[in-house]
Amino acid sequence: GTYAVLITSEADGVSYGKTIKVFTIAPCPVKIEWSGANDFTYDGTDHRSNITATAKTENGAAVNFNISFSYKAHGATTFTPVTEVKNAGTYTATATISNDNYTISSNEAATFTIGQRQVTVTAEDKTVTYGDSVPYTATYNGLLDCDKGKLGTPNFTCNYNEVGTYSITVDGLENSNYAITYVNGTLTVNKRTV
């Protein structure tokens, strides 16, 4: 802060003047060192406790501080405050010091990305007899157990009208934590015995 000191010169009861001196004590600079604020792939767990930092003055004295997180999802344009570091997207970890005697001089924030997890959705091959309905199903390679059922319901397309083989397409799933790749299946339609 800024301080003013009144200096009075006096000898044998005689005043020789007064002077006001103003001086400023600047906040002590603090450097933040981050640990764990690295890019990684979505794994369904909260990584907040893995992201830590130290705050030290130039002479190595530790200073108390707080860490807060903000998040921007894939495709979003703005960051919002969050209490979890879990979903795919870009994060900023920011250190703050509430004591006015200190100021952060470097590395106030660290930015890192949780990448989307790759999942391959494959339409399973099916064999039916002409005239029967097709029980379409799909397999999911790369989907975490904690996210089963969280991609939505797949859409299957396969319009068969006679005996033969047809392509089964699958699509329509969505989850911002995953980059989804679709693989077609094959429908085989056999003759019906009459």
mmCIF file of C-alpha atoms in Angstrom:
data_model
loop_
_atom_site.group_PDB
_atom_site.id
_atom_site.type_symbol
_atom_site.label_atom_id
_atom_site.label_comp_id
_atom_site.label_asym_id
_atom_site.label_seq_id
_atom_site.Cartn_x
_atom_site.Cartn_y
_atom_site.Cartn_z
ATOM 1 C CA GLY A 1 0.000 0.000 0.000
ATOM 2 C CA THR A 2 0.901 3.693 0.029
ATOM 3 C CA TYR A 3 1.889 5.448 3.239
ATOM 4 C CA ALA A 4 2.573 9.050 4.293
ATOM 5 C CA VAL A 5 5.007 9.963 7.095
ATOM 6 C CA LEU A 6 5.128 13.378 8.734
ATOM 7 C CA ILE A 7 8.700 14.378 9.633
ATOM 8 C CA THR A 8 9.107 17.290 12.072
ATOM 9 C CA SER A 9 12.457 19.017 12.663
ATOM 10 C CA GLU A 10 12.712 20.610 16.101
ATOM 11 C CA ALA A 11 15.545 21.583 18.441
ATOM 12 C CA ASP A 12 15.393 23.408 21.778
ATOM 13 C CA GLY A 13 11.687 24.025 21.281
ATOM 14 C CA VAL A 14 12.235 25.683 17.912
ATOM 15 C CA SER A 15 10.502 24.116 14.916
ATOM 16 C CA TYR A 16 12.557 24.071 11.755
ATOM 17 C CA GLY A 17 9.829 22.740 9.500
ATOM 18 C CA LYS A 18 7.756 19.777 8.639
ATOM 19 C CA THR A 19 8.024 17.437 5.689
ATOM 20 C CA ILE A 20 5.663 14.778 4.454
ATOM 21 C CA LYS A 21 7.244 11.797 2.765
ATOM 22 C CA VAL A 22 5.104 9.374 0.763
ATOM 23 C CA PHE A 23 6.286 5.866 0.026
ATOM 24 C CA THR A 24 4.789 2.710 -1.383
ATOM 25 C CA ILE A 25 5.291 -0.894 -0.373
ATOM 26 C CA ALA A 26 4.726 -2.980 -3.481
ATOM 27 C CA PRO A 27 3.127 -6.422 -3.192
ATOM 28 C CA CYS A 28 5.593 -9.283 -3.104
ATOM 29 C CA PRO A 29 5.701 -11.132 -6.452
ATOM 30 C CA VAL A 30 4.693 -14.788 -6.411
ATOM 31 C CA LYS A 31 5.369 -17.392 -9.074
ATOM 32 C CA ILE A 32 2.903 -20.233 -9.679
ATOM 33 C CA GLU A 33 4.207 -23.647 -10.728
ATOM 34 C CA TRP A 34 1.572 -26.037 -12.122
ATOM 35 C CA SER A 35 1.545 -29.833 -12.008
ATOM 36 C CA GLY A 36 -0.873 -32.181 -13.769
ATOM 37 C CA ALA A 37 -2.355 -29.530 -16.085
ATOM 38 C CA ASN A 38 -1.560 -31.634 -19.161
ATOM 39 C CA ASP A 39 -3.644 -32.727 -22.134
ATOM 40 C CA PHE A 40 -5.211 -36.185 -21.898
ATOM 41 C CA THR A 41 -8.118 -38.223 -23.287
ATOM 42 C CA TYR A 42 -11.542 -38.409 -21.659
ATOM 43 C CA ASP A 43 -11.716 -41.363 -19.261
ATOM 44 C CA GLY A 44 -14.917 -40.661 -17.314
ATOM 45 C CA THR A 45 -13.230 -39.600 -14.066
ATOM 46 C CA ASP A 46 -12.803 -36.253 -12.338
ATOM 47 C CA HIS A 47 -9.160 -35.094 -12.553
ATOM 48 C CA ARG A 48 -9.516 -31.961 -10.423
ATOM 49 C CA SER A 49 -7.462 -33.400 -7.558
ATOM 50 C CA ASN A 50 -4.640 -34.303 -9.978
ATOM 51 C CA ILE A 51 -4.117 -30.679 -10.987
ATOM 52 C CA THR A 52 -2.061 -28.915 -8.344
ATOM 53 C CA ALA A 53 0.229 -25.944 -8.051
ATOM 54 C CA THR A 54 2.708 -24.269 -5.740
ATOM 55 C CA ALA A 55 2.917 -20.556 -5.022
ATOM 56 C CA LYS A 56 6.270 -19.211 -3.882
ATOM 57 C CA THR A 57 7.976 -15.863 -3.502
ATOM 58 C CA GLU A 58 11.383 -15.179 -5.074
ATOM 59 C CA ASN A 59 13.097 -16.310 -1.869
ATOM 60 C CA GLY A 60 11.113 -19.567 -1.829
ATOM 61 C CA ALA A 61 8.517 -18.758 0.832
ATOM 62 C CA ALA A 62 5.217 -20.576 0.273
ATOM 63 C CA VAL A 63 2.051 -18.501 -0.086
ATOM 64 C CA ASN A 64 -1.558 -19.628 0.381
ATOM 65 C CA PHE A 65 -3.708 -19.509 -2.746
ATOM 66 C CA ASN A 66 -6.848 -20.958 -4.326
ATOM 67 C CA ILE A 67 -7.420 -22.758 -7.627
ATOM 68 C CA SER A 68 -10.583 -22.401 -9.691
ATOM 69 C CA PHE A 69 -11.509 -24.044 -12.990
ATOM 70 C CA SER A 70 -13.419 -22.903 -16.059
ATOM 71 C CA TYR A 71 -14.496 -25.059 -18.994
ATOM 72 C CA LYS A 72 -15.310 -24.719 -22.682
ATOM 73 C CA ALA A 73 -16.935 -27.715 -24.394
ATOM 74 C CA HIS A 74 -15.949 -28.787 -27.903
ATOM 75 C CA GLY A 75 -17.582 -26.352 -30.311
ATOM 76 C CA ALA A 76 -18.434 -23.815 -27.588
ATOM 77 C CA THR A 77 -17.125 -20.240 -27.682
ATOM 78 C CA THR A 78 -17.119 -19.247 -24.003
ATOM 79 C CA PHE A 79 -15.718 -20.607 -20.751
ATOM 80 C CA THR A 80 -17.947 -21.272 -17.738
ATOM 81 C CA PRO A 81 -16.928 -21.988 -14.122
ATOM 82 C CA VAL A 82 -16.961 -25.684 -13.166
ATOM 83 C CA THR A 83 -16.279 -27.795 -10.093
ATOM 84 C CA GLU A 84 -15.312 -30.942 -12.036
ATOM 85 C CA VAL A 85 -12.469 -31.593 -14.459
ATOM 86 C CA LYS A 86 -14.072 -34.517 -16.254
ATOM 87 C CA ASN A 87 -15.744 -33.869 -19.603
ATOM 88 C CA ALA A 88 -13.972 -33.455 -22.929
ATOM 89 C CA GLY A 89 -13.136 -29.852 -23.754
ATOM 90 C CA THR A 90 -10.697 -27.075 -22.870
ATOM 91 C CA TYR A 91 -10.037 -26.105 -19.264
ATOM 92 C CA THR A 92 -8.326 -23.172 -17.610
ATOM 93 C CA ALA A 93 -7.008 -23.554 -14.070
ATOM 94 C CA THR A 94 -6.535 -20.161 -12.415
ATOM 95 C CA ALA A 95 -4.663 -19.393 -9.207
ATOM 96 C CA THR A 96 -5.773 -16.496 -6.989
ATOM 97 C CA ILE A 97 -4.266 -15.007 -3.850
ATOM 98 C CA SER A 98 -6.577 -13.184 -1.454
ATOM 99 C CA ASN A 99 -3.758 -11.556 0.552
ATOM 100 C CA ASP A 100 -3.099 -8.061 -0.898
ATOM 101 C CA ASN A 101 0.539 -8.236 0.210
ATOM 102 C CA TYR A 102 1.222 -10.651 -2.654
ATOM 103 C CA THR A 103 0.700 -10.538 -6.405
ATOM 104 C CA ILE A 104 1.055 -13.307 -8.959
ATOM 105 C CA SER A 105 3.920 -12.415 -11.245
ATOM 106 C CA SER A 106 3.868 -15.414 -13.615
ATOM 107 C CA ASN A 107 1.884 -18.522 -14.579
ATOM 108 C CA GLU A 108 -1.383 -17.303 -13.085
ATOM 109 C CA ALA A 109 -3.325 -19.745 -15.274
ATOM 110 C CA ALA A 110 -2.740 -23.073 -17.002
ATOM 111 C CA THR A 111 -4.775 -24.265 -19.980
ATOM 112 C CA PHE A 112 -5.179 -27.904 -20.941
ATOM 113 C CA THR A 113 -7.502 -30.067 -23.011
ATOM 114 C CA ILE A 114 -9.371 -33.272 -22.354
ATOM 115 C CA GLY A 115 -9.660 -34.856 -25.782
ATOM 116 C CA GLN A 116 -12.670 -36.769 -27.025
ATOM 117 C CA ARG A 117 -12.457 -40.525 -26.663
ATOM 118 C CA GLN A 118 -12.691 -42.542 -29.865
ATOM 119 C CA VAL A 119 -15.601 -44.969 -30.069
ATOM 120 C CA THR A 120 -16.451 -47.177 -33.030
ATOM 121 C CA VAL A 121 -20.081 -48.175 -33.465
ATOM 122 C CA THR A 122 -20.537 -51.147 -35.762
ATOM 123 C CA ALA A 123 -23.840 -52.392 -37.134
ATOM 124 C CA GLU A 124 -23.818 -56.135 -36.505
ATOM 125 C CA ASP A 125 -24.246 -58.489 -39.441
ATOM 126 C CA LYS A 126 -27.645 -60.145 -39.597
ATOM 127 C CA THR A 127 -29.197 -63.054 -41.455
ATOM 128 C CA VAL A 128 -32.962 -63.340 -41.875
ATOM 129 C CA THR A 129 -35.467 -65.217 -43.947
ATOM 130 C CA TYR A 130 -37.282 -63.208 -46.588
ATOM 131 C CA GLY A 131 -40.319 -61.490 -45.078
ATOM 132 C CA ASP A 132 -38.998 -61.456 -41.508
ATOM 133 C CA SER A 133 -38.160 -58.294 -39.596
ATOM 134 C CA VAL A 134 -34.526 -57.566 -38.774
ATOM 135 C CA PRO A 135 -33.450 -57.261 -35.088
ATOM 136 C CA TYR A 136 -30.837 -54.564 -35.633
ATOM 137 C CA THR A 137 -28.084 -54.268 -33.036
ATOM 138 C CA ALA A 138 -24.695 -52.587 -32.795
ATOM 139 C CA THR A 139 -21.420 -53.083 -30.953
ATOM 140 C CA TYR A 140 -19.488 -50.268 -29.264
ATOM 141 C CA ASN A 141 -15.694 -50.415 -29.221
ATOM 142 C CA GLY A 142 -14.083 -47.838 -26.916
ATOM 143 C CA LEU A 143 -17.196 -46.884 -24.949
ATOM 144 C CA LEU A 144 -16.608 -46.666 -21.205
ATOM 145 C CA ASP A 145 -18.868 -48.711 -18.935
ATOM 146 C CA CYS A 146 -19.926 -45.545 -17.103
ATOM 147 C CA ASP A 147 -21.309 -44.124 -20.370
ATOM 148 C CA LYS A 148 -23.360 -47.088 -21.566
ATOM 149 C CA GLY A 149 -26.700 -45.766 -22.740
ATOM 150 C CA LYS A 150 -25.459 -42.159 -22.815
ATOM 151 C CA LEU A 151 -24.947 -41.865 -26.568
ATOM 152 C CA GLY A 152 -28.619 -42.065 -27.401
ATOM 153 C CA THR A 153 -30.444 -44.628 -29.534
ATOM 154 C CA PRO A 154 -28.846 -45.654 -32.827
ATOM 155 C CA ASN A 155 -30.693 -45.298 -36.115
ATOM 156 C CA PHE A 156 -30.403 -48.241 -38.506
ATOM 157 C CA THR A 157 -31.123 -48.039 -42.220
ATOM 158 C CA CYS A 158 -31.460 -51.084 -44.464
ATOM 159 C CA ASN A 159 -34.263 -51.367 -46.959
ATOM 160 C CA TYR A 160 -34.390 -54.839 -48.365
ATOM 161 C CA ASN A 161 -37.105 -56.016 -50.736
ATOM 162 C CA GLU A 162 -35.874 -59.375 -52.012
ATOM 163 C CA VAL A 163 -33.405 -62.163 -51.361
ATOM 164 C CA GLY A 164 -29.791 -60.978 -51.377
ATOM 165 C CA THR A 165 -27.277 -58.979 -49.354
ATOM 166 C CA TYR A 166 -27.697 -55.402 -48.199
ATOM 167 C CA SER A 167 -25.692 -52.803 -46.309
ATOM 168 C CA ILE A 168 -26.851 -51.930 -42.798
ATOM 169 C CA THR A 169 -25.945 -48.350 -41.891
ATOM 170 C CA VAL A 170 -25.956 -46.988 -38.349
ATOM 171 C CA ASP A 171 -25.838 -43.365 -37.167
ATOM 172 C CA GLY A 172 -27.650 -40.860 -34.950
ATOM 173 C CA LEU A 173 -25.557 -41.138 -31.773
ATOM 174 C CA GLU A 174 -24.137 -38.130 -29.954
ATOM 175 C CA ASN A 175 -22.060 -37.398 -26.883
ATOM 176 C CA SER A 176 -19.568 -34.522 -26.638
ATOM 177 C CA ASN A 177 -17.090 -36.754 -24.786
ATOM 178 C CA TYR A 178 -16.742 -39.058 -27.795
ATOM 179 C CA ALA A 179 -15.632 -38.872 -31.413
ATOM 180 C CA ILE A 180 -17.902 -41.465 -33.000
ATOM 181 C CA THR A 181 -16.986 -43.553 -36.044
ATOM 182 C CA TYR A 182 -19.647 -45.687 -37.707
ATOM 183 C CA VAL A 183 -19.062 -48.993 -39.482
ATOM 184 C CA ASN A 184 -21.706 -50.592 -41.697
ATOM 185 C CA GLY A 185 -22.892 -54.158 -41.291
ATOM 186 C CA THR A 186 -24.294 -56.632 -43.799
ATOM 187 C CA LEU A 187 -27.785 -58.067 -43.960
ATOM 188 C CA THR A 188 -28.202 -61.420 -45.672
ATOM 189 C CA VAL A 189 -31.737 -62.293 -46.729
ATOM 190 C CA ASN A 190 -32.343 -65.974 -47.458
ATOM 191 C CA LYS A 191 -35.157 -67.561 -49.423
ATOM 192 C CA ARG A 192 -38.274 -68.559 -47.555
ATOM 193 C CA THR A 193 -39.311 -72.168 -47.913
ATOM 194 C CA VAL A 194 -42.950 -72.588 -48.932
#
